[in-house]
């Protein structure tokens, strides 16, 4: 329920958006949608099933003058979603560098695993909702996405066992400053 203040400029920069007039309008419309629409979030936190239904943003104000100071008040009931076993905090700077949708999905997926275990290529294809018609097309895209994750420092290494078609990854340590690191 506390108010969060920021400049629209700083928000646009942190999201990697241009600081043009259309981007300021896009930001305002995005926050408006978060205020106007209800969401439902369900998850199993290990201590039982939990969830939330309602708005994410309770209200917001903005001033489009020289300082472009904005204020957002989040719904105070959201705090129930942020127990230590209820969410994963991603390295957002790292994620913004990923241009491939599959690399972004793998980043989020493997971020939730302290010690990732192997998955068959076909299982990953199904989990990520790939529309690739042939498994070998997905496998080629998967290899490229995994290599991007190595280049960005998220993964140390990866391999696909040619006999079992199981993908195994080794993650780098989480950066300091992230919760759960």
PDB file of C-alpha atoms in Angstrom:
ATOM      1  CA  UNK A   1       0.000   0.000   0.000  1.00  0.00           C
ATOM      2  CA  UNK A   2       3.005   2.305   0.071  1.00  0.00           C
ATOM      3  CA  UNK A   3       3.426   4.768  -2.736  1.00  0.00           C
ATOM      4  CA  UNK A   4       6.342   4.247  -5.107  1.00  0.00           C
ATOM      5  CA  UNK A   5       7.723   7.365  -6.812  1.00  0.00           C
ATOM      6  CA  UNK A   6       9.842   7.422  -9.943  1.00  0.00           C
ATOM      7  CA  UNK A   7      10.452   9.524 -13.000  1.00  0.00           C
ATOM      8  CA  UNK A   8       8.957   8.230 -16.200  1.00  0.00           C
ATOM      9  CA  UNK A   9      12.370   8.731 -17.805  1.00  0.00           C
ATOM     10  CA  UNK A  10      14.075   6.406 -15.290  1.00  0.00           C
ATOM     11  CA  UNK A  11      11.383   3.751 -15.795  1.00  0.00           C
ATOM     12  CA  UNK A  12      11.720   3.889 -19.583  1.00  0.00           C
ATOM     13  CA  UNK A  13      15.509   3.624 -19.345  1.00  0.00           C
ATOM     14  CA  UNK A  14      15.353   0.674 -16.933  1.00  0.00           C
ATOM     15  CA  UNK A  15      13.088  -1.209 -19.352  1.00  0.00           C
ATOM     16  CA  UNK A  16      15.288  -0.413 -22.339  1.00  0.00           C
ATOM     17  CA  UNK A  17      12.573   1.622 -24.069  1.00  0.00           C
ATOM     18  CA  UNK A  18      13.303   4.813 -26.029  1.00  0.00           C
ATOM     19  CA  UNK A  19      12.583   8.083 -24.209  1.00  0.00           C
ATOM     20  CA  UNK A  20      10.286   9.422 -26.923  1.00  0.00           C
ATOM     21  CA  UNK A  21       6.775  10.842 -26.512  1.00  0.00           C
ATOM     22  CA  UNK A  22       5.145   7.609 -27.749  1.00  0.00           C
ATOM     23  CA  UNK A  23       7.064   5.630 -25.082  1.00  0.00           C
ATOM     24  CA  UNK A  24       5.789   7.896 -22.295  1.00  0.00           C
ATOM     25  CA  UNK A  25       2.257   7.320 -23.557  1.00  0.00           C
ATOM     26  CA  UNK A  26       2.891   3.565 -23.825  1.00  0.00           C
ATOM     27  CA  UNK A  27       4.124   3.517 -20.208  1.00  0.00           C
ATOM     28  CA  UNK A  28       1.029   5.394 -19.029  1.00  0.00           C
ATOM     29  CA  UNK A  29      -1.266   2.973 -20.876  1.00  0.00           C
ATOM     30  CA  UNK A  30       0.577  -0.059 -19.463  1.00  0.00           C
ATOM     31  CA  UNK A  31       0.149   1.206 -15.904  1.00  0.00           C
ATOM     32  CA  UNK A  32      -3.478   2.062 -16.623  1.00  0.00           C
ATOM     33  CA  UNK A  33      -4.100  -1.532 -17.770  1.00  0.00           C
ATOM     34  CA  UNK A  34      -2.482  -2.835 -14.568  1.00  0.00           C
ATOM     35  CA  UNK A  35      -4.935  -0.638 -12.650  1.00  0.00           C
ATOM     36  CA  UNK A  36      -8.025  -1.445 -14.684  1.00  0.00           C
ATOM     37  CA  UNK A  37      -7.690  -5.205 -15.082  1.00  0.00           C
ATOM     38  CA  UNK A  38      -7.885  -8.005 -12.594  1.00  0.00           C
ATOM     39  CA  UNK A  39      -5.381 -10.817 -12.523  1.00  0.00           C
ATOM     40  CA  UNK A  40      -5.416 -14.210 -10.889  1.00  0.00           C
ATOM     41  CA  UNK A  41      -2.176 -15.801  -9.787  1.00  0.00           C
ATOM     42  CA  UNK A  42      -2.054 -19.359  -8.436  1.00  0.00           C
ATOM     43  CA  UNK A  43       0.922 -21.333  -7.276  1.00  0.00           C
ATOM     44  CA  UNK A  44       2.034 -24.128  -4.997  1.00  0.00           C
ATOM     45  CA  UNK A  45       4.557 -22.612  -2.592  1.00  0.00           C
ATOM     46  CA  UNK A  46       5.608 -25.881  -1.028  1.00  0.00           C
ATOM     47  CA  UNK A  47       3.587 -24.980   2.051  1.00  0.00           C
ATOM     48  CA  UNK A  48       0.304 -25.386   0.194  1.00  0.00           C
ATOM     49  CA  UNK A  49      -1.574 -23.852  -2.682  1.00  0.00           C
ATOM     50  CA  UNK A  50      -1.862 -20.082  -2.597  1.00  0.00           C
ATOM     51  CA  UNK A  51      -3.091 -17.394  -4.884  1.00  0.00           C
ATOM     52  CA  UNK A  52      -4.261 -13.878  -5.404  1.00  0.00           C
ATOM     53  CA  UNK A  53      -7.008 -12.296  -7.473  1.00  0.00           C
ATOM     54  CA  UNK A  54      -7.382  -8.565  -7.941  1.00  0.00           C
ATOM     55  CA  UNK A  55      -5.595  -5.562  -9.366  1.00  0.00           C
ATOM     56  CA  UNK A  56      -1.843  -5.201  -9.237  1.00  0.00           C
ATOM     57  CA  UNK A  57      -1.817  -1.413  -9.170  1.00  0.00           C
ATOM     58  CA  UNK A  58      -4.284   0.245  -6.808  1.00  0.00           C
ATOM     59  CA  UNK A  59      -3.842   3.741  -8.249  1.00  0.00           C
ATOM     60  CA  UNK A  60      -1.322   5.986  -9.974  1.00  0.00           C
ATOM     61  CA  UNK A  61      -0.677   9.648 -10.630  1.00  0.00           C
ATOM     62  CA  UNK A  62       1.612  11.308 -13.114  1.00  0.00           C
ATOM     63  CA  UNK A  63       2.835  14.773 -13.944  1.00  0.00           C
ATOM     64  CA  UNK A  64       3.937  15.196 -17.559  1.00  0.00           C
ATOM     65  CA  UNK A  65       5.724  18.476 -17.009  1.00  0.00           C
ATOM     66  CA  UNK A  66       9.469  19.017 -16.783  1.00  0.00           C
ATOM     67  CA  UNK A  67      10.133  16.458 -14.010  1.00  0.00           C
ATOM     68  CA  UNK A  68       7.618  13.824 -15.204  1.00  0.00           C
ATOM     69  CA  UNK A  69       7.278  12.538 -11.642  1.00  0.00           C
ATOM     70  CA  UNK A  70       5.006   9.489 -11.380  1.00  0.00           C
ATOM     71  CA  UNK A  71       3.582   7.744  -8.317  1.00  0.00           C
ATOM     72  CA  UNK A  72       2.153   4.247  -8.177  1.00  0.00           C
ATOM     73  CA  UNK A  73       0.410   2.606  -5.245  1.00  0.00           C
ATOM     74  CA  UNK A  74       0.489  -1.178  -5.427  1.00  0.00           C
ATOM     75  CA  UNK A  75      -2.319  -3.257  -4.026  1.00  0.00           C
ATOM     76  CA  UNK A  76      -1.228  -4.021  -0.416  1.00  0.00           C
ATOM     77  CA  UNK A  77      -2.559  -7.591  -0.660  1.00  0.00           C
ATOM     78  CA  UNK A  78       0.221  -8.411  -3.126  1.00  0.00           C
ATOM     79  CA  UNK A  79       2.640  -8.868  -0.226  1.00  0.00           C
ATOM     80  CA  UNK A  80       1.235 -12.372   0.338  1.00  0.00           C
ATOM     81  CA  UNK A  81       2.820 -13.394  -2.969  1.00  0.00           C
ATOM     82  CA  UNK A  82       6.331 -12.522  -1.860  1.00  0.00           C
ATOM     83  CA  UNK A  83       7.157 -15.111   0.782  1.00  0.00           C
ATOM     84  CA  UNK A  84      10.624 -16.596   0.486  1.00  0.00           C
ATOM     85  CA  UNK A  85       9.218 -19.737  -1.139  1.00  0.00           C
ATOM     86  CA  UNK A  86       6.751 -17.984  -3.438  1.00  0.00           C
ATOM     87  CA  UNK A  87       8.704 -16.312  -6.219  1.00  0.00           C
ATOM     88  CA  UNK A  88      11.981 -16.063  -8.090  1.00  0.00           C
ATOM     89  CA  UNK A  89      13.808 -12.779  -8.572  1.00  0.00           C
ATOM     90  CA  UNK A  90      15.390 -12.688 -12.027  1.00  0.00           C
ATOM     91  CA  UNK A  91      18.504 -10.794 -13.056  1.00  0.00           C
ATOM     92  CA  UNK A  92      16.624  -8.193 -15.107  1.00  0.00           C
ATOM     93  CA  UNK A  93      19.713  -6.638 -16.741  1.00  0.00           C
ATOM     94  CA  UNK A  94      20.737 -10.045 -17.997  1.00  0.00           C
ATOM     95  CA  UNK A  95      17.224 -10.790 -19.239  1.00  0.00           C
ATOM     96  CA  UNK A  96      16.984  -7.517 -21.188  1.00  0.00           C
ATOM     97  CA  UNK A  97      20.004  -8.587 -23.245  1.00  0.00           C
ATOM     98  CA  UNK A  98      18.206 -11.726 -24.440  1.00  0.00           C
ATOM     99  CA  UNK A  99      16.465 -11.149 -27.777  1.00  0.00           C
ATOM    100  CA  UNK A 100      15.326 -14.723 -28.377  1.00  0.00           C
ATOM    101  CA  UNK A 101      11.911 -15.616 -26.896  1.00  0.00           C
ATOM    102  CA  UNK A 102      13.146 -19.160 -26.252  1.00  0.00           C
ATOM    103  CA  UNK A 103      16.272 -17.871 -24.474  1.00  0.00           C
ATOM    104  CA  UNK A 104      14.041 -15.670 -22.288  1.00  0.00           C
ATOM    105  CA  UNK A 105      11.799 -18.631 -21.486  1.00  0.00           C
ATOM    106  CA  UNK A 106      14.798 -20.834 -20.615  1.00  0.00           C
ATOM    107  CA  UNK A 107      16.248 -18.020 -18.480  1.00  0.00           C
ATOM    108  CA  UNK A 108      13.053 -17.814 -16.434  1.00  0.00           C
ATOM    109  CA  UNK A 109      12.629 -21.578 -16.322  1.00  0.00           C
ATOM    110  CA  UNK A 110      16.144 -22.380 -15.151  1.00  0.00           C
ATOM    111  CA  UNK A 111      16.230 -19.424 -12.768  1.00  0.00           C
ATOM    112  CA  UNK A 112      13.617 -21.251 -10.690  1.00  0.00           C
ATOM    113  CA  UNK A 113      15.915 -24.260 -10.307  1.00  0.00           C
ATOM    114  CA  UNK A 114      18.650 -24.090  -7.669  1.00  0.00           C
ATOM    115  CA  UNK A 115      20.259 -27.150  -9.215  1.00  0.00           C
ATOM    116  CA  UNK A 116      18.723 -27.833 -12.636  1.00  0.00           C
ATOM    117  CA  UNK A 117      18.130 -31.422 -13.589  1.00  0.00           C
ATOM    118  CA  UNK A 118      17.879 -32.886 -17.068  1.00  0.00           C
ATOM    119  CA  UNK A 119      14.845 -32.614 -19.324  1.00  0.00           C
ATOM    120  CA  UNK A 120      14.262 -34.276 -22.651  1.00  0.00           C
ATOM    121  CA  UNK A 121      14.244 -31.918 -25.616  1.00  0.00           C
ATOM    122  CA  UNK A 122      10.651 -32.963 -26.332  1.00  0.00           C
ATOM    123  CA  UNK A 123       9.624 -32.113 -22.747  1.00  0.00           C
ATOM    124  CA  UNK A 124      11.151 -28.627 -22.995  1.00  0.00           C
ATOM    125  CA  UNK A 125       9.374 -28.150 -26.337  1.00  0.00           C
ATOM    126  CA  UNK A 126       6.048 -28.925 -24.687  1.00  0.00           C
ATOM    127  CA  UNK A 127       6.703 -26.871 -21.549  1.00  0.00           C
ATOM    128  CA  UNK A 128       7.659 -23.718 -23.441  1.00  0.00           C
ATOM    129  CA  UNK A 129       4.724 -24.000 -25.858  1.00  0.00           C
ATOM    130  CA  UNK A 130       6.885 -24.060 -28.979  1.00  0.00           C
ATOM    131  CA  UNK A 131       5.030 -24.041 -32.289  1.00  0.00           C
ATOM    132  CA  UNK A 132       7.898 -25.798 -34.105  1.00  0.00           C
ATOM    133  CA  UNK A 133       6.402 -28.552 -36.221  1.00  0.00           C
ATOM    134  CA  UNK A 134       9.424 -30.838 -36.128  1.00  0.00           C
ATOM    135  CA  UNK A 135      11.479 -31.685 -33.051  1.00  0.00           C
ATOM    136  CA  UNK A 136      14.747 -31.167 -34.934  1.00  0.00           C
ATOM    137  CA  UNK A 137      13.706 -27.563 -35.741  1.00  0.00           C
ATOM    138  CA  UNK A 138      13.058 -26.963 -32.049  1.00  0.00           C
ATOM    139  CA  UNK A 139      16.364 -28.648 -31.124  1.00  0.00           C
ATOM    140  CA  UNK A 140      18.277 -26.281 -33.432  1.00  0.00           C
ATOM    141  CA  UNK A 141      16.596 -23.244 -31.863  1.00  0.00           C
ATOM    142  CA  UNK A 142      17.184 -24.682 -28.402  1.00  0.00           C
ATOM    143  CA  UNK A 143      20.915 -25.018 -29.055  1.00  0.00           C
ATOM    144  CA  UNK A 144      21.119 -21.383 -30.181  1.00  0.00           C
ATOM    145  CA  UNK A 145      19.128 -20.193 -27.150  1.00  0.00           C
ATOM    146  CA  UNK A 146      21.294 -22.192 -24.737  1.00  0.00           C
ATOM    147  CA  UNK A 147      24.422 -20.772 -26.355  1.00  0.00           C
ATOM    148  CA  UNK A 148      23.038 -17.238 -25.849  1.00  0.00           C
ATOM    149  CA  UNK A 149      22.574 -18.027 -22.165  1.00  0.00           C
ATOM    150  CA  UNK A 150      26.227 -19.085 -21.959  1.00  0.00           C
ATOM    151  CA  UNK A 151      27.316 -15.897 -23.768  1.00  0.00           C
ATOM    152  CA  UNK A 152      25.332 -13.769 -21.292  1.00  0.00           C
ATOM    153  CA  UNK A 153      26.917 -15.552 -18.331  1.00  0.00           C
ATOM    154  CA  UNK A 154      23.728 -17.205 -17.062  1.00  0.00           C
ATOM    155  CA  UNK A 155      24.883 -20.744 -17.876  1.00  0.00           C
ATOM    156  CA  UNK A 156      28.362 -22.183 -17.467  1.00  0.00           C
ATOM    157  CA  UNK A 157      27.636 -24.962 -19.921  1.00  0.00           C
ATOM    158  CA  UNK A 158      24.986 -27.171 -21.476  1.00  0.00           C
ATOM    159  CA  UNK A 159      24.802 -30.412 -23.411  1.00  0.00           C
ATOM    160  CA  UNK A 160      22.272 -32.637 -25.110  1.00  0.00           C
ATOM    161  CA  UNK A 161      22.966 -36.319 -24.650  1.00  0.00           C
ATOM    162  CA  UNK A 162      22.827 -37.879 -28.143  1.00  0.00           C
ATOM    163  CA  UNK A 163      21.571 -41.198 -26.769  1.00  0.00           C
ATOM    164  CA  UNK A 164      18.783 -39.995 -24.459  1.00  0.00           C
ATOM    165  CA  UNK A 165      18.087 -36.514 -25.929  1.00  0.00           C
ATOM    166  CA  UNK A 166      18.265 -35.123 -22.379  1.00  0.00           C
ATOM    167  CA  UNK A 167      19.357 -31.516 -21.942  1.00  0.00           C
ATOM    168  CA  UNK A 168      21.539 -30.789 -18.924  1.00  0.00           C
ATOM    169  CA  UNK A 169      22.692 -27.318 -17.943  1.00  0.00           C
ATOM    170  CA  UNK A 170      25.140 -25.973 -15.383  1.00  0.00           C
ATOM    171  CA  UNK A 171      24.241 -22.537 -14.060  1.00  0.00           C
ATOM    172  CA  UNK A 172      26.621 -19.840 -12.956  1.00  0.00           C
ATOM    173  CA  UNK A 173      26.146 -18.566  -9.410  1.00  0.00           C
ATOM    174  CA  UNK A 174      23.389 -15.972  -8.985  1.00  0.00           C
ATOM    175  CA  UNK A 175      24.676 -12.403  -8.827  1.00  0.00           C
ATOM    176  CA  UNK A 176      24.912 -10.899  -5.353  1.00  0.00           C
ATOM    177  CA  UNK A 177      22.086  -8.591  -4.445  1.00  0.00           C
ATOM    178  CA  UNK A 178      19.309 -10.818  -5.724  1.00  0.00           C
ATOM    179  CA  UNK A 179      17.062 -12.424  -3.175  1.00  0.00           C
ATOM    180  CA  UNK A 180      17.614 -16.136  -2.828  1.00  0.00           C
ATOM    181  CA  UNK A 181      21.180 -15.853  -4.091  1.00  0.00           C
TER     182      UNK A 181
END
